[in-house]
Tab-separated table of C-alpha atoms in Angstrom:
chain	number	residue	atom	x	y	z
A	1	ASP	CA	-0.868	13.348	15.133
A	2	ALA	CA	0.414	9.890	16.007
A	3	GLY	CA	-0.450	8.461	12.611
A	4	VAL	CA	-2.049	5.082	12.085
A	5	ILE	CA	-1.322	2.787	14.997
A	6	GLN	CA	-1.178	-0.980	14.683
A	7	SER	CA	-0.623	-3.696	17.223
A	8	PRO	CA	1.051	-5.988	17.727
A	9	ARG	CA	4.072	-5.152	15.591
A	10	HIS	CA	5.136	-8.775	15.480
A	11	GLU	CA	3.121	-11.915	16.055
A	12	VAL	CA	4.342	-15.475	15.989
A	13	THR	CA	1.763	-18.158	16.439
A	14	GLU	CA	1.127	-21.790	15.714
A	15	MET	CA	-1.081	-23.127	12.987
A	16	GLY	CA	-4.678	-23.383	14.101
A	17	GLN	CA	-4.514	-20.534	16.597
A	18	GLU	CA	-6.656	-17.438	16.391
A	19	VAL	CA	-4.866	-14.210	15.533
A	20	THR	CA	-6.255	-10.719	16.071
A	21	LEU	CA	-4.600	-7.668	14.554
A	22	ARG	CA	-5.571	-4.189	15.699
A	23	CYS	CA	-5.619	-0.786	14.082
A	24	LYS	CA	-6.321	2.757	15.175
A	25	PRO	CA	-6.763	5.099	12.190
A	26	ILE	CA	-5.824	8.750	12.093
A	27	SER	CA	-8.435	10.775	13.934
A	28	GLY	CA	-10.957	12.264	11.521
A	29	HIS	CA	-10.254	9.840	8.696
A	30	ASP	CA	-13.388	8.068	7.612
A	31	TYR	CA	-11.859	5.353	5.426
A	32	LEU	CA	-9.923	2.433	6.803
A	33	PHE	CA	-8.140	-0.207	4.702
A	34	TRP	CA	-6.560	-3.543	5.557
A	35	TYR	CA	-3.764	-4.771	3.266
A	36	ARG	CA	-1.578	-7.834	3.197
A	37	GLN	CA	1.914	-7.829	1.750
A	38	THR	CA	3.939	-10.865	0.721
A	39	MET	CA	6.916	-11.306	-1.536
A	40	MET	CA	4.891	-13.455	-3.904
A	41	ARG	CA	1.795	-11.292	-4.246
A	42	GLY	CA	2.924	-7.811	-3.296
A	43	LEU	CA	0.494	-5.468	-1.578
A	44	GLU	CA	-3.122	-6.638	-1.709
A	45	LEU	CA	-6.220	-4.913	-0.421
A	46	LEU	CA	-8.226	-7.218	1.824
A	47	ILE	CA	-11.134	-5.039	2.934
A	48	TYR	CA	-12.041	-1.431	3.466
A	49	PHE	CA	-14.508	0.470	5.629
A	50	ASN	CA	-16.247	3.789	5.192
A	51	ASN	CA	-17.656	5.345	8.359
A	52	ASN	CA	-17.196	2.015	10.144
A	53	VAL	CA	-19.193	0.082	7.537
A	54	PRO	CA	-17.461	-2.617	5.471
A	55	ILE	CA	-17.745	-1.594	1.829
A	56	ASP	CA	-15.664	-4.073	-0.141
A	57	ASP	CA	-14.376	-7.329	1.292
A	58	SER	CA	-13.720	-9.032	-2.031
A	59	GLY	CA	-10.031	-9.207	-1.219
A	60	MET	CA	-10.535	-11.282	1.914
A	61	PRO	CA	-8.981	-14.609	0.977
A	62	GLU	CA	-11.191	-17.011	2.888
A	63	ASP	CA	-13.860	-17.310	5.522
A	64	ARG	CA	-11.096	-17.725	8.051
A	65	PHE	CA	-10.533	-13.980	7.717
A	66	SER	CA	-12.897	-11.458	9.259
A	67	ALA	CA	-12.689	-7.749	10.002
A	68	LYS	CA	-14.698	-5.425	12.180
A	69	MET	CA	-14.800	-1.749	12.894
A	70	PRO	CA	-16.920	-1.203	16.000
A	71	ASN	CA	-16.204	2.534	16.096
A	72	ALA	CA	-14.376	5.266	14.215
A	73	SER	CA	-11.133	4.771	16.100
A	74	PHE	CA	-10.678	1.023	16.116
A	75	SER	CA	-10.639	-1.924	13.751
A	76	THR	CA	-9.632	-5.558	14.015
A	77	LEU	CA	-8.615	-8.179	11.496
A	78	LYS	CA	-9.045	-11.718	12.761
A	79	ILE	CA	-7.758	-14.963	11.322
A	80	GLN	CA	-9.274	-18.122	12.744
A	81	PRO	CA	-7.815	-20.680	12.379
A	82	SER	CA	-4.476	-19.386	11.159
A	83	GLU	CA	-2.366	-21.268	8.613
A	84	PRO	CA	1.309	-20.964	7.635
A	85	ARG	CA	0.351	-19.404	4.296
A	86	ASP	CA	-1.163	-16.482	6.201
A	87	SER	CA	2.348	-15.394	7.157
A	88	ALA	CA	2.747	-11.870	5.812
A	89	VAL	CA	2.909	-8.244	6.843
A	90	TYR	CA	-0.555	-6.825	7.440
A	91	PHE	CA	-0.956	-3.090	6.995
A	92	CYS	CA	-3.777	-0.856	8.046
A	93	ALA	CA	-4.223	2.488	6.272
A	94	SER	CA	-6.644	5.364	6.612
A	95	SER	CA	-7.677	8.273	4.437
A	96	LEU	CA	-10.022	11.220	4.198
A	97	ARG	CA	-12.998	11.012	1.933
A	98	GLN	CA	-11.828	13.726	-0.398
A	99	SER	CA	-8.269	12.542	-0.657
A	100	ASN	CA	-6.716	9.660	-2.532
A	101	GLU	CA	-3.698	9.550	-0.262
A	102	GLN	CA	-3.751	6.723	2.227
A	103	PHE	CA	-1.611	6.842	5.328
A	104	PHE	CA	-0.185	3.510	6.347
A	105	GLY	CA	0.449	2.118	9.778
A	106	PRO	CA	3.750	0.402	10.621
A	107	GLY	CA	2.302	-3.031	9.889
A	108	THR	CA	2.066	-6.274	11.812
A	109	ARG	CA	4.489	-8.978	10.788
A	110	LEU	CA	2.651	-12.264	11.254
A	111	THR	CA	4.430	-15.596	11.274
A	112	VAL	CA	2.353	-18.745	11.510
A	113	LEU	CA	4.412	-21.839	12.268
B	1	GLU	CA	-9.808	-5.097	-14.107
B	2	ASP	CA	-7.654	-2.152	-13.067
B	3	LYS	CA	-3.974	-2.939	-13.274
B	4	VAL	CA	-0.591	-1.378	-12.476
B	5	VAL	CA	2.682	-2.722	-13.889
B	6	GLN	CA	6.061	-1.525	-12.689
B	7	SER	CA	9.465	-2.024	-14.217
B	8	PRO	CA	12.131	-2.988	-13.631
B	9	LEU	CA	11.312	-5.375	-10.810
B	10	SER	CA	14.719	-4.743	-9.278
B	11	LEU	CA	17.690	-2.527	-9.875
B	12	VAL	CA	21.182	-2.271	-8.423
B	13	VAL	CA	23.123	0.952	-8.956
B	14	HIS	CA	26.089	2.763	-7.464
B	15	GLU	CA	25.899	5.908	-5.424
B	16	GLY	CA	25.699	8.928	-7.661
B	17	ASP	CA	23.888	7.154	-10.467
B	18	THR	CA	20.555	8.367	-11.806
B	19	VAL	CA	17.683	5.894	-11.968
B	20	THR	CA	14.356	5.908	-13.732
B	21	LEU	CA	11.514	3.749	-12.486
B	22	ASN	CA	8.527	3.040	-14.666
B	23	CYS	CA	4.864	2.571	-13.946
B	24	SER	CA	2.150	1.832	-16.483
B	25	TYR	CA	-1.496	1.543	-15.597
B	26	GLU	CA	-4.931	0.616	-16.809
B	27	VAL	CA	-7.809	2.019	-14.843
B	28	THR	CA	-11.391	2.577	-15.883
B	29	ASN	CA	-11.749	6.051	-14.443
B	30	PHE	CA	-8.353	7.627	-13.917
B	31	ARG	CA	-8.070	10.285	-11.256
B	32	SER	CA	-4.510	10.178	-10.020
B	33	LEU	CA	-1.351	8.137	-9.667
B	34	LEU	CA	0.624	7.854	-6.464
B	35	TRP	CA	4.201	6.918	-5.725
B	36	TYR	CA	5.263	5.459	-2.402
B	37	LYS	CA	8.633	4.531	-0.932
B	38	GLN	CA	8.801	1.514	1.311
B	39	GLU	CA	11.877	0.822	3.374
B	40	LYS	CA	11.716	-1.678	6.179
B	41	LYS	CA	8.349	-0.562	7.384
B	42	ALA	CA	5.208	0.969	5.928
B	43	PRO	CA	4.909	2.685	2.566
B	44	THR	CA	5.411	6.425	2.826
B	45	PHE	CA	3.863	8.819	0.379
B	46	LEU	CA	6.089	10.525	-2.212
B	47	PHE	CA	3.965	12.086	-4.936
B	48	MET	CA	0.450	12.321	-6.248
B	49	LEU	CA	0.150	13.085	-9.963
B	50	THR	CA	-3.055	14.149	-11.611
B	51	SER	CA	-2.042	16.152	-14.688
B	52	SER	CA	0.017	15.128	-17.683
B	53	GLY	CA	3.358	16.751	-18.298
B	54	ILE	CA	3.673	18.557	-14.993
B	55	GLU	CA	6.733	17.437	-13.117
B	56	LYS	CA	6.556	17.047	-9.380
B	57	LYS	CA	9.834	17.437	-7.579
B	58	SER	CA	11.094	16.792	-4.098
B	59	GLY	CA	14.817	17.119	-3.643
B	60	ARG	CA	16.533	14.547	-5.837
B	61	LEU	CA	13.257	12.829	-6.665
B	62	SER	CA	10.970	13.856	-9.468
B	63	SER	CA	8.021	12.326	-11.226
B	64	ILE	CA	5.936	12.960	-14.271
B	65	LEU	CA	2.736	11.535	-15.685
B	66	ASP	CA	1.685	10.838	-19.260
B	67	LYS	CA	-2.069	10.300	-19.321
B	68	LYS	CA	-2.115	9.681	-23.054
B	69	GLU	CA	0.352	6.820	-22.914
B	70	LEU	CA	-0.848	5.719	-19.460
B	71	PHE	CA	2.431	5.746	-17.627
B	72	SER	CA	4.501	7.581	-15.088
B	73	ILE	CA	8.197	7.688	-14.294
B	74	LEU	CA	10.002	8.343	-11.070
B	75	ASN	CA	13.518	9.725	-11.378
B	76	ILE	CA	16.117	9.742	-8.659
B	77	THR	CA	19.293	11.693	-9.358
B	78	ALA	CA	22.601	11.389	-7.515
B	79	THR	CA	21.372	8.298	-5.710
B	80	GLN	CA	22.412	7.625	-2.142
B	81	THR	CA	22.400	4.421	-0.111
B	82	GLY	CA	19.410	5.802	1.773
B	83	ASP	CA	17.408	5.624	-1.435
B	84	SER	CA	17.517	1.832	-1.234
B	85	ALA	CA	13.893	0.771	-0.877
B	86	ILE	CA	10.918	-0.651	-2.689
B	87	TYR	CA	9.183	1.982	-4.790
B	88	LEU	CA	5.487	1.388	-5.237
B	89	CYS	CA	3.168	2.912	-7.772
B	90	ALA	CA	-0.588	2.900	-7.185
B	91	VAL	CA	-3.750	4.168	-8.805
B	92	PRO	CA	-7.053	4.680	-7.038
B	93	SER	CA	-9.719	2.419	-8.422
B	94	PRO	CA	-13.008	4.211	-7.831
B	95	MET	CA	-15.575	2.329	-5.820
B	96	GLU	CA	-19.092	3.352	-4.976
B	97	TYR	CA	-17.736	4.815	-1.764
B	98	GLY	CA	-14.235	6.229	-2.026
B	99	ASN	CA	-11.333	4.530	-3.712
B	100	LYS	CA	-9.246	1.470	-3.243
B	101	LEU	CA	-5.614	1.661	-4.247
B	102	VAL	CA	-4.375	-0.812	-6.837
B	103	PHE	CA	-0.651	-1.283	-6.357
B	104	GLY	CA	2.025	-2.433	-8.726
B	105	ALA	CA	4.448	-5.124	-7.619
B	106	GLY	CA	7.065	-2.498	-6.889
B	107	THR	CA	10.646	-1.866	-7.965
B	108	ILE	CA	13.332	-2.950	-5.526
B	109	LEU	CA	16.153	-0.416	-5.688
B	110	ARG	CA	19.496	-1.105	-4.097
B	111	VAL	CA	22.116	1.608	-4.094
B	112	LYS	CA	25.629	0.385	-3.419
B	113	SER	CA	28.264	2.606	-1.855
């Protein structure tokens, strides 16, 4: 299994631009999680999906952030418009319903100038 | 609110030393505690602990859980430079559908040669 796949691995953009991060979970996993990691705040859960349905988005910082999961093998996290304080590493993780273990993707390092 | 506190926040040791990392938690419906190692990329799973007093071991790493006192420790013996990483502790916080992981801030371990 290829594991959780994320793209791009690095993204540098200017303030005000739209940013789209992509994730492909492990095949067969029915939970998908988006996290953000910064030095100041550590690892924070932004949103998670069960069977493609958003369940808890209370961690999404602002309306500028949105996430979708159009099918079982693909999810996006969009920031529009981006701001310098959004600079962080964004991780996607997936898990099986019966398991607590989440498998993380390699992350996308986002820099907003 | 479910919470995980790790200590120390950072640690510098010499190769061959033994280290003990601490994790205390508060969660409304405890099911398990997980340890992850994060080097330059994504967190990778180390251990899942569900029962008190039963040590889990993997090579030079071991971990134990105390459900009465609400903490866990991660021991690394005969440390090597490759052990340098951030060690994250997490507890699943049960949601209506599945769990979300609540992470501690992590312990940054640096092993000097």
